[in-house]
CSV table of C-alpha atoms and ligand atoms in Angstrom, one decimal:
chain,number,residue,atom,x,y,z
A,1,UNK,CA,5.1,-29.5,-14.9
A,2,UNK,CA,1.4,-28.8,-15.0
A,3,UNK,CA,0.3,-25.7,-16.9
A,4,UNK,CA,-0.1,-22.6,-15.1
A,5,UNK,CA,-3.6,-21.3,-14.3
A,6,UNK,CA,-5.2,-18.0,-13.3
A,7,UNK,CA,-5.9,-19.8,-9.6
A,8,UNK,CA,-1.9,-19.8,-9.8
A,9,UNK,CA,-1.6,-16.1,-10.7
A,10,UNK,CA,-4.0,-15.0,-7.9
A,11,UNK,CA,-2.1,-16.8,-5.7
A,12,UNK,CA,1.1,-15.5,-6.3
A,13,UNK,CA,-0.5,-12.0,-6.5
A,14,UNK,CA,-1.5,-12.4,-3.5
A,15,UNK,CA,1.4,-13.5,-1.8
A,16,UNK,CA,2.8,-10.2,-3.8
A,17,UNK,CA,0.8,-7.9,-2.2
A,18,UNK,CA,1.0,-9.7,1.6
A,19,UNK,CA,4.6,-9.1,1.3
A,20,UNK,CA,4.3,-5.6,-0.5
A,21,UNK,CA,1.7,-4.6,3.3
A,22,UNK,CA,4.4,-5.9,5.5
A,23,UNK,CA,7.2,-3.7,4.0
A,24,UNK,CA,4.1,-0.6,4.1
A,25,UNK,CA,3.4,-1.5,7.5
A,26,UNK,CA,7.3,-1.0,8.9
A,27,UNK,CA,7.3,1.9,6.2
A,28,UNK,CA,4.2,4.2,7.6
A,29,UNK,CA,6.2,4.8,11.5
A,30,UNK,CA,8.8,6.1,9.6
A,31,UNK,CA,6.7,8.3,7.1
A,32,UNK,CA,5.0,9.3,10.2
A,33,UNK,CA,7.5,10.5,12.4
A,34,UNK,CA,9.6,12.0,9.3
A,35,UNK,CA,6.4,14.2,8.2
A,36,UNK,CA,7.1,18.0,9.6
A,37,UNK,CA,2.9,18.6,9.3
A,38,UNK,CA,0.6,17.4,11.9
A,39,UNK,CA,-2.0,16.3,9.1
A,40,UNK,CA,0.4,13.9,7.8
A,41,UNK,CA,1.6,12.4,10.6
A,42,UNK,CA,-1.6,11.9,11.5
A,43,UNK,CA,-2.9,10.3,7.9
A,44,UNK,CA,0.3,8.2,7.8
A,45,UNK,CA,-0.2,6.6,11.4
A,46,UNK,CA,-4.0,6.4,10.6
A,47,UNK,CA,-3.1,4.5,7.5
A,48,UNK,CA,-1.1,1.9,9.2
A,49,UNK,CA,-3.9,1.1,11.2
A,50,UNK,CA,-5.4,0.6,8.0
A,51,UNK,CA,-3.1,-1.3,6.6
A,52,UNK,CA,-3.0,-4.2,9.7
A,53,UNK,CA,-7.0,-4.4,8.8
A,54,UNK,CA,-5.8,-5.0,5.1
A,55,UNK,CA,-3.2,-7.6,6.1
A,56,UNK,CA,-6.1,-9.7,7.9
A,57,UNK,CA,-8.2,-9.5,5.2
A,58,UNK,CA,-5.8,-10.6,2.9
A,59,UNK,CA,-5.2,-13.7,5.6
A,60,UNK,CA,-8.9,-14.3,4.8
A,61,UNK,CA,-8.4,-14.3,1.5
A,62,UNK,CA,-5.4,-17.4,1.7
A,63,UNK,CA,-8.0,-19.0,4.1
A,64,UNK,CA,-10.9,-18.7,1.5
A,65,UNK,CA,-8.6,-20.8,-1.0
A,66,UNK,CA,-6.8,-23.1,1.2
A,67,UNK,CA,-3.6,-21.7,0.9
A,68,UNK,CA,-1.3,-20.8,3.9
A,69,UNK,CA,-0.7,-17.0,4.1
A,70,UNK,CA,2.3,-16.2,3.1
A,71,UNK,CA,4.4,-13.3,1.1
A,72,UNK,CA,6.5,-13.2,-2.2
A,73,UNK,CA,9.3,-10.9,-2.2
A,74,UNK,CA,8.0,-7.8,-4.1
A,75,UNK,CA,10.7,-6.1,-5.6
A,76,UNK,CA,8.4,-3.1,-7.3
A,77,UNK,CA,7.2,-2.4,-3.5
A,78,UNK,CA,11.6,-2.6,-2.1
A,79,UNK,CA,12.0,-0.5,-5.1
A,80,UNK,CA,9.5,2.4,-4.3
A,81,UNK,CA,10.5,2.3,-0.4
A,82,UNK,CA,13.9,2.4,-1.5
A,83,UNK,CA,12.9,6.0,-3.3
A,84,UNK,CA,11.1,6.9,-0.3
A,85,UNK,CA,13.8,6.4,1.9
A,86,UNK,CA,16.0,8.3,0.0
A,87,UNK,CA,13.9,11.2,0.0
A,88,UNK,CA,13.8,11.2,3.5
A,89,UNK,CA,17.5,11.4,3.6
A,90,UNK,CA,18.2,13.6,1.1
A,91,UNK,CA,15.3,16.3,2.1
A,92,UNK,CA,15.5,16.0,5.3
A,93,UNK,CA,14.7,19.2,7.4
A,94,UNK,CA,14.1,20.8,3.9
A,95,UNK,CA,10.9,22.9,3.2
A,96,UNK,CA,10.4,20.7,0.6
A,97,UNK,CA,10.7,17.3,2.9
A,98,UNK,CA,6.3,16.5,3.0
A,99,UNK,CA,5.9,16.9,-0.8
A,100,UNK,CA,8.3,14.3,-0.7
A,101,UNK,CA,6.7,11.8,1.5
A,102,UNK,CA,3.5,12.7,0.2
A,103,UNK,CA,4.8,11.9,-3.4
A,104,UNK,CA,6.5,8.7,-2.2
A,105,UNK,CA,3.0,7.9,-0.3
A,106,UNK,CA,0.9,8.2,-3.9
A,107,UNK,CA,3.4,6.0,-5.4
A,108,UNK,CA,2.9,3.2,-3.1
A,109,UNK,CA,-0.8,3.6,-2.9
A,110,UNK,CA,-1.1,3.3,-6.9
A,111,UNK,CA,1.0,0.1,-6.7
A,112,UNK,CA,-1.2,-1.3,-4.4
A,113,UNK,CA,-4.5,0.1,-6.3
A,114,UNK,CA,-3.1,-1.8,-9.4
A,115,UNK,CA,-2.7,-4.9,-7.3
A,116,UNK,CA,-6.3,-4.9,-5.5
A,117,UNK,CA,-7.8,-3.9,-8.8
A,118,UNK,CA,-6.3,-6.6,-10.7
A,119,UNK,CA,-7.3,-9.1,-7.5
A,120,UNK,CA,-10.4,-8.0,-7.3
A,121,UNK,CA,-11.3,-9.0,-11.2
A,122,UNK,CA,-9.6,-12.1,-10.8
A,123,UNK,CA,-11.5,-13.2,-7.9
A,124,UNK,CA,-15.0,-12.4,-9.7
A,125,UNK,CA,-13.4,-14.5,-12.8
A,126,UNK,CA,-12.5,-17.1,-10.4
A,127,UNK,CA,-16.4,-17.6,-8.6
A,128,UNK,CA,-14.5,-16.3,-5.6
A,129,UNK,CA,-17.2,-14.0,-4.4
A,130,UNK,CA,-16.3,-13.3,-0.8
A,131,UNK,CA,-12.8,-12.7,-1.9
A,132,UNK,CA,-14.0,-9.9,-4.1
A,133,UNK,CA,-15.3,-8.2,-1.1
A,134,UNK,CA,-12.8,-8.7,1.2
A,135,UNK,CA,-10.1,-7.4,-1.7
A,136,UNK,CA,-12.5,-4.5,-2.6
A,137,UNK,CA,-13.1,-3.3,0.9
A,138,UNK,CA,-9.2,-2.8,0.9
A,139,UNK,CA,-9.3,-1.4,-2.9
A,140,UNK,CA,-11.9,1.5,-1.4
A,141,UNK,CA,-9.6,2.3,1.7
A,142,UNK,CA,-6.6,2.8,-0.7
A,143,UNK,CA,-8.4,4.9,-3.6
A,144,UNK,CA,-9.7,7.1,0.0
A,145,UNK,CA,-6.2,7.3,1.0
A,146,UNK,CA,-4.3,8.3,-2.1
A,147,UNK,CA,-7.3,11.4,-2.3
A,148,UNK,CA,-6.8,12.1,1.3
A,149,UNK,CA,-3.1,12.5,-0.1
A,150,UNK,CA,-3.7,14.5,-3.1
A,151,UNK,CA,-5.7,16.9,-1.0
A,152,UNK,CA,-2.7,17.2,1.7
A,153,UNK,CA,-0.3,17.8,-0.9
A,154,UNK,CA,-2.8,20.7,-2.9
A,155,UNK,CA,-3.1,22.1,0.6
A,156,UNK,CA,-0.4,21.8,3.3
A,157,UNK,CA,2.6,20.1,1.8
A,158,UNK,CA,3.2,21.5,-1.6
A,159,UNK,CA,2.5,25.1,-0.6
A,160,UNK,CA,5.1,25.7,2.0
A,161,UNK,CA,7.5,23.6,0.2
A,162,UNK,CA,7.5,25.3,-3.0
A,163,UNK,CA,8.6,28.6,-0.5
A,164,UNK,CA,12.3,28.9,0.9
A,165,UNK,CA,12.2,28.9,4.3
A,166,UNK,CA,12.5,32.7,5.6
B,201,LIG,FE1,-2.5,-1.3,1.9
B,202,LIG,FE1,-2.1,1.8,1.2
């Protein structure tokens, strides 16, 4: 078997993350139409808009390096949707129901911060320069989301939920 390179752990990184954006994409609906605030449905439907800008991108990015697009089961991003989804369950029509999708939210977006911070480098590394654009145009739409996030939960979420309902 030939030894492993770093083109070889882009590549499966990559196929990582395209797989971890699908499961976010068919997450997001359901985030959206769980959240009780307008502000949140709104940032989760806005995100998934997002998000089918960040899965072509990432198509790009398999076409830049001659690879087919094509995902890798992610179990860290099952595992975190899995959590989410259980939230939504459990809190349901609870006060405390947005904190918990917010939280859930952060948790996905500082998976995939890790994973376009970590693609990004490689790509420099690698000479792939308009890689490292595409990847860090998608790395500045999550680090704006998971603010956008923190300031919902400081402002609308948290509050009310940390209140019994009267
Ligand atoms: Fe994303
Ligand atoms: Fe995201």
């Amino acid at each position: 078997m030939a030894e492993k390179t770093l083109d070889d752990l882009f590549l499966d990184t990559l196929k990582d993350i395209y797989y971890a954006e699908k499961q976010i994409l068919k997450a997001l609906p359901k985030m959206a139409r769980a959240s009780q605030s307008e502000e949140g449905k709104a940032a989760f439907l806005k995100h998934k808009e997002q998000t089918e800008g960040q899965l072509e991108r990432l198509q790009q990015v398999f076409e830049l390096i001659g690879k087919p697009a094509r995902g890798k089961t992610c179990e860290a991003i099952q595992g975190i949707i899995a959590e989410a989804e259980e939230i939504m369950d459990e809190f349901r029509g609870s006060v405390a129901l947005d904190a918990g999708l917010i939280s859930s939210a952060q948790a996905v977006e500082h998976y995939e911060i890790a994973r376009y911070g970590t693609l990004k480098s490689w790509a420099k590394q690698l000479g792939l320069t308009e890689a490292v654009e595409l990847l860090d145009a998608t790395l500045q739409e999550e680090l704006e989301t998971d603010q956008l996030l923190t300031q919902l939960g400081e402002t609308s979420a948290n509050p009310k939920g940390s209140k019994k309902a009267a």
